Amino acid sequence: MNDNLRENAERGAFSGKIGYVLATAGSAVGLGNIWRFPYLAARYGGGIFLLVYLVLALTFGYTLMMSESTMGRLTGKSPVGAFSALSKRGIAKAGGWINAVIPMLILPYYSVIGGWVCKYLFEYLRGNVAGTAQDDFFGGFITSAADAELWFIVFAALTLVVIVAGVENGVEKVSKIMMPILVLLAMIVAVYSMTRPGAAAGIKYFLVPDFSHFSWMTVVAALGQMFYSLSIAMGILITYGSYMKKDVDIEKATHQVIFFDSGIAVLAGLMIIPAVFAFSGGDPSMLNKGPGLMFVTIPKVFESMGLGQAVGILFFVLVLFAALTSAISLAETCASTFQDELGMGRTKATGLVAIIMVVLGSLSSLGYSGLSFVRIFGMEILDFFDFLTNSLMMPVAAFATCIFVVKAVGLDNISKEVKLSSKFRFEGMYRVFIRSVAPIFVVVILLSSILSVLGILNI
Ligand code: PHE
């Protein structure tokens, strides 16, 4: 690595390992853990999904997180800049751009789900505990165009206000208080949900792998979820790595983020899946519910707790908070890409983010009402954006990162950078994964996603 790049790398902004771990965990822990993980686990096999997910996170996830954060620290730049700094070839820039475009496509639909959270919070605030627990409440809400659109805009506005005000410091400070409360509350709800009559079958379904539930789709979905949940393959970790000081143990920090993020996902699974069994007896159509699962089961749990309103308010405030910190990190990445690469000022860049959010987000939101006739490869619009980013674009971005790290950066340079402050205990595994297992696997996953969506492969 040449000296220019090294000098650049001294722009450390995180106070140390804790700062890095907290910021990264703040971006990682969000709706992906609480809303997305449980419905995928319910849909794709329960315990076997969990097992596949954990194995992937500790091998693949580890490899990609290490690569991204090390690239960031090495160059001191965010994605497009980091890729171009490390190689002069045009294709490198393309690799950077694919990383940068993904958050622009995720943020809009992420904000639609954020809007659902706001709506539920509002309902709990006004004491509508019984109403939200009705079977058709969720469906009624998302199919009413104006209501869904209104709450989507509320969430988008909240995100943008923070970006404009740049109160990152405040957010970080509040995170330190809110995150532990979220964990505590999740534990209470999980214990309650696990002790309902009939819940034991749900605990078993979620924790004990049953190989008869395994399908190739389990792997495809688990891989997509891993990218999403760990905020991999979208440049976030490159950017955060660029703020990391040279004495931070990258490997340890990476492991901590993976454990924390997976821990919250497991807790969310224990909150929601046993409750699904307790309230529906494990009805397969309920397990297959998809994006609505959390919004349908959690209110039922709260209603039966008797403490419904207070717990409901607290829960949705905390979920809202986790969602906001993640949305902010997504919006921030988009804005900084526009600033750095298109030479826009802060305000203009934020304006462009707002336009993208409103246009694409409205499509996703209206996909359940005014635009419900639209089906893209059989998917609703929101599901399609989710599929496009997680199952198609992220594997491409991850593939680009692997090739780039091996060919342009060089594994010895990566090792040298990591070893500045870390033992790099899993270096052997890292090298095998980044060189062969990860790129091959990612291509296989990508092809199977494409073939299955075209109806050629039935998985
Ligand atoms: N990882 C976040 C979650 O689990 C989502 C996210 C993805 C946030 C990418 C930032 C960047 O909800």
PDB file of N, CA, C and O and ligand atoms in Angstrom, residues 24-37 53 102-103 106-107 109-110 225-237 240 261 322-323 325-331 333 390 394, ligand 1:
ATOM      1  N   THR A  24     -21.197   0.803  14.994  1.00  0.00           N
ATOM      2  CA  THR A  24     -21.500  -0.260  14.039  1.00  0.00           C
ATOM      3  C   THR A  24     -22.712  -1.063  14.493  1.00  0.00           C
ATOM      4  O   THR A  24     -23.590  -1.387  13.697  1.00  0.00           O
ATOM      5  N   ALA A  25     -22.768  -1.361  15.785  1.00  0.00           N
ATOM      6  CA  ALA A  25     -23.923  -2.102  16.290  1.00  0.00           C
ATOM      7  C   ALA A  25     -25.186  -1.256  16.142  1.00  0.00           C
ATOM      8  O   ALA A  25     -26.258  -1.783  15.849  1.00  0.00           O
ATOM      9  N   GLY A  26     -25.063   0.052  16.312  1.00  0.00           N
ATOM     10  CA  GLY A  26     -26.225   0.942  16.163  1.00  0.00           C
ATOM     11  C   GLY A  26     -26.769   0.863  14.745  1.00  0.00           C
ATOM     12  O   GLY A  26     -27.980   0.864  14.526  1.00  0.00           O
ATOM     13  N   SER A  27     -25.873   0.791  13.776  1.00  0.00           N
ATOM     14  CA  SER A  27     -26.320   0.664  12.391  1.00  0.00           C
ATOM     15  C   SER A  27     -26.868  -0.743  12.144  1.00  0.00           C
ATOM     16  O   SER A  27     -27.880  -0.930  11.471  1.00  0.00           O
ATOM     17  N   ALA A  28     -26.197  -1.737  12.737  1.00  0.00           N
ATOM     18  CA  ALA A  28     -26.587  -3.123  12.468  1.00  0.00           C
ATOM     19  C   ALA A  28     -27.921  -3.481  13.110  1.00  0.00           C
ATOM     20  O   ALA A  28     -28.772  -4.111  12.493  1.00  0.00           O
ATOM     21  N   VAL A  29     -28.113  -3.081  14.370  1.00  0.00           N
ATOM     22  CA  VAL A  29     -29.342  -3.470  15.061  1.00  0.00           C
ATOM     23  C   VAL A  29     -30.473  -2.551  14.635  1.00  0.00           C
ATOM     24  O   VAL A  29     -30.419  -1.339  14.825  1.00  0.00           O
ATOM     25  N   GLY A  30     -31.469  -3.136  14.023  1.00  0.00           N
ATOM     26  CA  GLY A  30     -32.578  -2.308  13.552  1.00  0.00           C
ATOM     27  C   GLY A  30     -33.749  -3.206  13.214  1.00  0.00           C
ATOM     28  O   GLY A  30     -33.891  -4.308  13.767  1.00  0.00           O
ATOM     29  N   LEU A  31     -34.542  -2.743  12.267  1.00  0.00           N
ATOM     30  CA  LEU A  31     -35.704  -3.527  11.878  1.00  0.00           C
ATOM     31  C   LEU A  31     -35.305  -4.893  11.351  1.00  0.00           C
ATOM     32  O   LEU A  31     -36.072  -5.841  11.440  1.00  0.00           O
ATOM     33  N   GLY A  32     -34.079  -4.980  10.831  1.00  0.00           N
ATOM     34  CA  GLY A  32     -33.603  -6.260  10.319  1.00  0.00           C
ATOM     35  C   GLY A  32     -33.659  -7.330  11.402  1.00  0.00           C
ATOM     36  O   GLY A  32     -34.041  -8.470  11.138  1.00  0.00           O
ATOM     37  N   ASN A  33     -33.281  -6.972  12.605  1.00  0.00           N
ATOM     38  CA  ASN A  33     -33.274  -7.950  13.697  1.00  0.00           C
ATOM     39  C   ASN A  33     -34.663  -8.214  14.241  1.00  0.00           C
ATOM     40  O   ASN A  33     -35.023  -9.347  14.537  1.00  0.00           O
ATOM     41  N   ILE A  34     -35.426  -7.152  14.419  1.00  0.00           N
ATOM     42  CA  ILE A  34     -36.673  -7.295  15.172  1.00  0.00           C
ATOM     43  C   ILE A  34     -37.847  -7.650  14.268  1.00  0.00           C
ATOM     44  O   ILE A  34     -38.721  -8.416  14.633  1.00  0.00           O
ATOM     45  N   TRP A  35     -37.826  -7.094  13.067  1.00  0.00           N
ATOM     46  CA  TRP A  35     -38.952  -7.328  12.162  1.00  0.00           C
ATOM     47  C   TRP A  35     -38.641  -8.391  11.109  1.00  0.00           C
ATOM     48  O   TRP A  35     -39.409  -9.308  10.869  1.00  0.00           O
ATOM     49  N   ARG A  36     -37.447  -8.309  10.493  1.00  0.00           N
ATOM     50  CA  ARG A  36     -37.182  -9.159   9.333  1.00  0.00           C
ATOM     51  C   ARG A  36     -36.736 -10.567   9.730  1.00  0.00           C
ATOM     52  O   ARG A  36     -37.198 -11.561   9.175  1.00  0.00           O
ATOM     53  N   PHE A  37     -35.824 -10.647  10.716  1.00  0.00           N
ATOM     54  CA  PHE A  37     -35.297 -11.961  11.096  1.00  0.00           C
ATOM     55  C   PHE A  37     -36.397 -12.946  11.536  1.00  0.00           C
ATOM     56  O   PHE A  37     -36.450 -14.069  11.039  1.00  0.00           O
ATOM     57  N   TYR A  53     -28.018 -19.476   9.577  1.00  0.00           N
ATOM     58  CA  TYR A  53     -27.711 -18.053   9.732  1.00  0.00           C
ATOM     59  C   TYR A  53     -26.460 -17.844  10.581  1.00  0.00           C
ATOM     60  O   TYR A  53     -25.557 -17.089  10.213  1.00  0.00           O
ATOM     61  N   ILE A 102     -26.935   0.584  -3.238  1.00  0.00           N
ATOM     62  CA  ILE A 102     -27.807  -0.283  -2.440  1.00  0.00           C
ATOM     63  C   ILE A 102     -28.529   0.468  -1.309  1.00  0.00           C
ATOM     64  O   ILE A 102     -29.757   0.353  -1.195  1.00  0.00           O
ATOM     65  N   PRO A 103     -27.813   1.250  -0.493  1.00  0.00           N
ATOM     66  CA  PRO A 103     -28.555   1.953   0.561  1.00  0.00           C
ATOM     67  C   PRO A 103     -29.623   2.902   0.027  1.00  0.00           C
ATOM     68  O   PRO A 103     -30.638   3.138   0.672  1.00  0.00           O
ATOM     69  N   ILE A 106     -32.562   0.691  -0.372  1.00  0.00           N
ATOM     70  CA  ILE A 106     -33.105   0.128   0.875  1.00  0.00           C
ATOM     71  C   ILE A 106     -33.838   1.201   1.680  1.00  0.00           C
ATOM     72  O   ILE A 106     -34.940   0.973   2.186  1.00  0.00           O
ATOM     73  N   LEU A 107     -33.211   2.367   1.781  1.00  0.00           N
ATOM     74  CA  LEU A 107     -33.768   3.413   2.643  1.00  0.00           C
ATOM     75  C   LEU A 107     -35.261   3.693   2.420  1.00  0.00           C
ATOM     76  O   LEU A 107     -36.019   3.774   3.387  1.00  0.00           O
ATOM     77  N   TYR A 109     -37.822   1.783   1.282  1.00  0.00           N
ATOM     78  CA  TYR A 109     -38.780   0.803   1.814  1.00  0.00           C
ATOM     79  C   TYR A 109     -38.572   0.571   3.302  1.00  0.00           C
ATOM     80  O   TYR A 109     -39.500   0.233   4.034  1.00  0.00           O
ATOM     81  N   TYR A 110     -37.335   0.781   3.756  1.00  0.00           N
ATOM     82  CA  TYR A 110     -37.071   0.720   5.198  1.00  0.00           C
ATOM     83  C   TYR A 110     -37.945   1.752   5.920  1.00  0.00           C
ATOM     84  O   TYR A 110     -38.504   1.499   6.980  1.00  0.00           O
ATOM     85  N   GLN A 225     -30.373 -12.193   4.603  1.00  0.00           N
ATOM     86  CA  GLN A 225     -30.609 -11.624   5.923  1.00  0.00           C
ATOM     87  C   GLN A 225     -29.297 -11.234   6.598  1.00  0.00           C
ATOM     88  O   GLN A 225     -29.200 -10.201   7.261  1.00  0.00           O
ATOM     89  N   MET A 226     -28.287 -12.051   6.408  1.00  0.00           N
ATOM     90  CA  MET A 226     -27.009 -11.747   7.045  1.00  0.00           C
ATOM     91  C   MET A 226     -26.413 -10.442   6.497  1.00  0.00           C
ATOM     92  O   MET A 226     -25.957  -9.590   7.245  1.00  0.00           O
ATOM     93  N   PHE A 227     -26.478 -10.270   5.169  1.00  0.00           N
ATOM     94  CA  PHE A 227     -25.999  -9.013   4.593  1.00  0.00           C
ATOM     95  C   PHE A 227     -26.754  -7.840   5.188  1.00  0.00           C
ATOM     96  O   PHE A 227     -26.184  -6.840   5.600  1.00  0.00           O
ATOM     97  N   TYR A 228     -28.061  -7.997   5.196  1.00  0.00           N
ATOM     98  CA  TYR A 228     -28.935  -6.912   5.636  1.00  0.00           C
ATOM     99  C   TYR A 228     -28.689  -6.556   7.090  1.00  0.00           C
ATOM    100  O   TYR A 228     -28.497  -5.401   7.460  1.00  0.00           O
ATOM    101  N   SER A 229     -28.682  -7.599   7.919  1.00  0.00           N
ATOM    102  CA  SER A 229     -28.631  -7.349   9.347  1.00  0.00           C
ATOM    103  C   SER A 229     -27.280  -6.805   9.793  1.00  0.00           C
ATOM    104  O   SER A 229     -27.209  -5.953  10.667  1.00  0.00           O
ATOM    105  N   LEU A 230     -26.210  -7.315   9.188  1.00  0.00           N
ATOM    106  CA  LEU A 230     -24.893  -6.842   9.610  1.00  0.00           C
ATOM    107  C   LEU A 230     -24.470  -5.580   8.855  1.00  0.00           C
ATOM    108  O   LEU A 230     -23.349  -5.115   8.999  1.00  0.00           O
ATOM    109  N   SER A 231     -25.365  -5.035   8.057  1.00  0.00           N
ATOM    110  CA  SER A 231     -25.057  -3.849   7.234  1.00  0.00           C
ATOM    111  C   SER A 231     -23.832  -4.084   6.343  1.00  0.00           C
ATOM    112  O   SER A 231     -22.963  -3.229   6.211  1.00  0.00           O
ATOM    113  N   ILE A 232     -23.759  -5.292   5.769  1.00  0.00           N
ATOM    114  CA  ILE A 232     -22.628  -5.625   4.891  1.00  0.00           C
ATOM    115  C   ILE A 232     -22.993  -5.291   3.450  1.00  0.00           C
ATOM    116  O   ILE A 232     -24.164  -5.229   3.104  1.00  0.00           O
ATOM    117  N   ALA A 233     -21.974  -5.155   2.614  1.00  0.00           N
ATOM    118  CA  ALA A 233     -22.145  -4.995   1.170  1.00  0.00           C
ATOM    119  C   ALA A 233     -22.939  -3.756   0.807  1.00  0.00           C
ATOM    120  O   ALA A 233     -23.755  -3.770  -0.096  1.00  0.00           O
ATOM    121  N   MET A 234     -22.756  -2.715   1.573  1.00  0.00           N
ATOM    122  CA  MET A 234     -23.340  -1.448   1.145  1.00  0.00           C
ATOM    123  C   MET A 234     -22.492  -0.289   1.604  1.00  0.00           C
ATOM    124  O   MET A 234     -22.973   0.823   1.772  1.00  0.00           O
ATOM    125  N   GLY A 235     -21.245  -0.566   1.807  1.00  0.00           N
ATOM    126  CA  GLY A 235     -20.322   0.538   2.022  1.00  0.00           C
ATOM    127  C   GLY A 235     -20.313   1.137   3.417  1.00  0.00           C
ATOM    128  O   GLY A 235     -19.463   1.959   3.739  1.00  0.00           O
ATOM    129  N   ILE A 236     -21.269   0.750   4.246  1.00  0.00           N
ATOM    130  CA  ILE A 236     -21.334   1.362   5.572  1.00  0.00           C
ATOM    131  C   ILE A 236     -20.074   1.038   6.372  1.00  0.00           C
ATOM    132  O   ILE A 236     -19.492   1.900   7.019  1.00  0.00           O
ATOM    133  N   LEU A 237     -19.655  -0.222   6.304  1.00  0.00           N
ATOM    134  CA  LEU A 237     -18.508  -0.612   7.120  1.00  0.00           C
ATOM    135  C   LEU A 237     -17.203  -0.035   6.573  1.00  0.00           C
ATOM    136  O   LEU A 237     -16.260   0.186   7.324  1.00  0.00           O
ATOM    137  N   TYR A 240     -17.290   3.391   8.093  1.00  0.00           N
ATOM    138  CA  TYR A 240     -17.002   3.369   9.526  1.00  0.00           C
ATOM    139  C   TYR A 240     -15.552   2.965   9.789  1.00  0.00           C
ATOM    140  O   TYR A 240     -14.909   3.489  10.687  1.00  0.00           O
ATOM    141  N   ASP A 261     -25.384  -8.377  17.368  1.00  0.00           N
ATOM    142  CA  ASP A 261     -26.448  -8.324  16.372  1.00  0.00           C
ATOM    143  C   ASP A 261     -27.228  -9.648  16.326  1.00  0.00           C
ATOM    144  O   ASP A 261     -28.462  -9.655  16.304  1.00  0.00           O
ATOM    145  N   ALA A 322     -34.517   2.029  17.310  1.00  0.00           N
ATOM    146  CA  ALA A 322     -33.563   1.156  16.607  1.00  0.00           C
ATOM    147  C   ALA A 322     -33.676   1.385  15.093  1.00  0.00           C
ATOM    148  O   ALA A 322     -32.669   1.427  14.379  1.00  0.00           O
ATOM    149  N   ALA A 323     -34.916   1.558  14.620  1.00  0.00           N
ATOM    150  CA  ALA A 323     -35.128   1.766  13.187  1.00  0.00           C
ATOM    151  C   ALA A 323     -34.540   3.106  12.744  1.00  0.00           C
ATOM    152  O   ALA A 323     -33.918   3.216  11.690  1.00  0.00           O
ATOM    153  N   THR A 325     -32.045   4.864  14.104  1.00  0.00           N
ATOM    154  CA  THR A 325     -30.574   4.907  14.047  1.00  0.00           C
ATOM    155  C   THR A 325     -30.079   4.216  12.778  1.00  0.00           C
ATOM    156  O   THR A 325     -29.129   4.671  12.157  1.00  0.00           O
ATOM    157  N   SER A 326     -30.757   3.129  12.384  1.00  0.00           N
ATOM    158  CA  SER A 326     -30.333   2.454  11.156  1.00  0.00           C
ATOM    159  C   SER A 326     -30.672   3.299   9.926  1.00  0.00           C
ATOM    160  O   SER A 326     -29.854   3.424   9.009  1.00  0.00           O
ATOM    161  N   ALA A 327     -31.859   3.878   9.917  1.00  0.00           N
ATOM    162  CA  ALA A 327     -32.255   4.698   8.765  1.00  0.00           C
ATOM    163  C   ALA A 327     -31.315   5.895   8.619  1.00  0.00           C
ATOM    164  O   ALA A 327     -30.948   6.283   7.505  1.00  0.00           O
ATOM    165  N   ILE A 328     -30.908   6.440   9.760  1.00  0.00           N
ATOM    166  CA  ILE A 328     -29.996   7.576   9.701  1.00  0.00           C
ATOM    167  C   ILE A 328     -28.663   7.161   9.089  1.00  0.00           C
ATOM    168  O   ILE A 328     -28.103   7.857   8.244  1.00  0.00           O
ATOM    169  N   SER A 329     -28.186   5.961   9.469  1.00  0.00           N
ATOM    170  CA  SER A 329     -26.903   5.551   8.896  1.00  0.00           C
ATOM    171  C   SER A 329     -27.036   5.299   7.398  1.00  0.00           C
ATOM    172  O   SER A 329     -26.114   5.560   6.629  1.00  0.00           O
ATOM    173  N   LEU A 330     -28.202   4.826   6.966  1.00  0.00           N
ATOM    174  CA  LEU A 330     -28.431   4.645   5.530  1.00  0.00           C
ATOM    175  C   LEU A 330     -28.480   5.993   4.808  1.00  0.00           C
ATOM    176  O   LEU A 330     -27.828   6.193   3.787  1.00  0.00           O
ATOM    177  N   ALA A 331     -29.241   6.924   5.368  1.00  0.00           N
ATOM    178  CA  ALA A 331     -29.406   8.228   4.727  1.00  0.00           C
ATOM    179  C   ALA A 331     -28.079   8.983   4.706  1.00  0.00           C
ATOM    180  O   ALA A 331     -27.729   9.646   3.720  1.00  0.00           O
ATOM    181  N   THR A 333     -25.105   7.706   4.582  1.00  0.00           N
ATOM    182  CA  THR A 333     -24.233   7.142   3.543  1.00  0.00           C
ATOM    183  C   THR A 333     -24.623   7.678   2.176  1.00  0.00           C
ATOM    184  O   THR A 333     -23.760   8.045   1.379  1.00  0.00           O
ATOM    185  N   ASN A 390     -31.377  -7.356  -1.383  1.00  0.00           N
ATOM    186  CA  ASN A 390     -30.757  -8.391  -0.549  1.00  0.00           C
ATOM    187  C   ASN A 390     -30.334  -9.622  -1.320  1.00  0.00           C
ATOM    188  O   ASN A 390     -29.315 -10.217  -1.031  1.00  0.00           O
ATOM    189  N   MET A 394     -26.785  -7.245  -3.334  1.00  0.00           N
ATOM    190  CA  MET A 394     -25.763  -7.445  -2.303  1.00  0.00           C
ATOM    191  C   MET A 394     -24.808  -8.589  -2.634  1.00  0.00           C
ATOM    192  O   MET A 394     -23.608  -8.451  -2.420  1.00  0.00           O
TER     193      MET A 394
HETATM  194  N1  PHE B   1     -28.734  -3.499   9.571  1.00  0.00           N
HETATM  195  C1  PHE B   1     -29.933  -2.744   9.688  1.00  0.00           C
HETATM  196  C2  PHE B   1     -31.025  -3.593  10.303  1.00  0.00           C
HETATM  197  O1  PHE B   1     -30.795  -4.708  10.665  1.00  0.00           O
HETATM  198  C3  PHE B   1     -30.414  -2.203   8.394  1.00  0.00           C
HETATM  199  C4  PHE B   1     -29.381  -1.435   7.736  1.00  0.00           C
HETATM  200  C5  PHE B   1     -28.850  -1.894   6.602  1.00  0.00           C
HETATM  201  C6  PHE B   1     -28.916  -0.290   8.289  1.00  0.00           C
HETATM  202  C7  PHE B   1     -27.836  -1.201   6.010  1.00  0.00           C
HETATM  203  C8  PHE B   1     -27.926   0.395   7.721  1.00  0.00           C
HETATM  204  C9  PHE B   1     -27.385  -0.085   6.561  1.00  0.00           C
HETATM  205  O2  PHE B   1     -32.130  -3.153  10.414  1.00  0.00           O
END
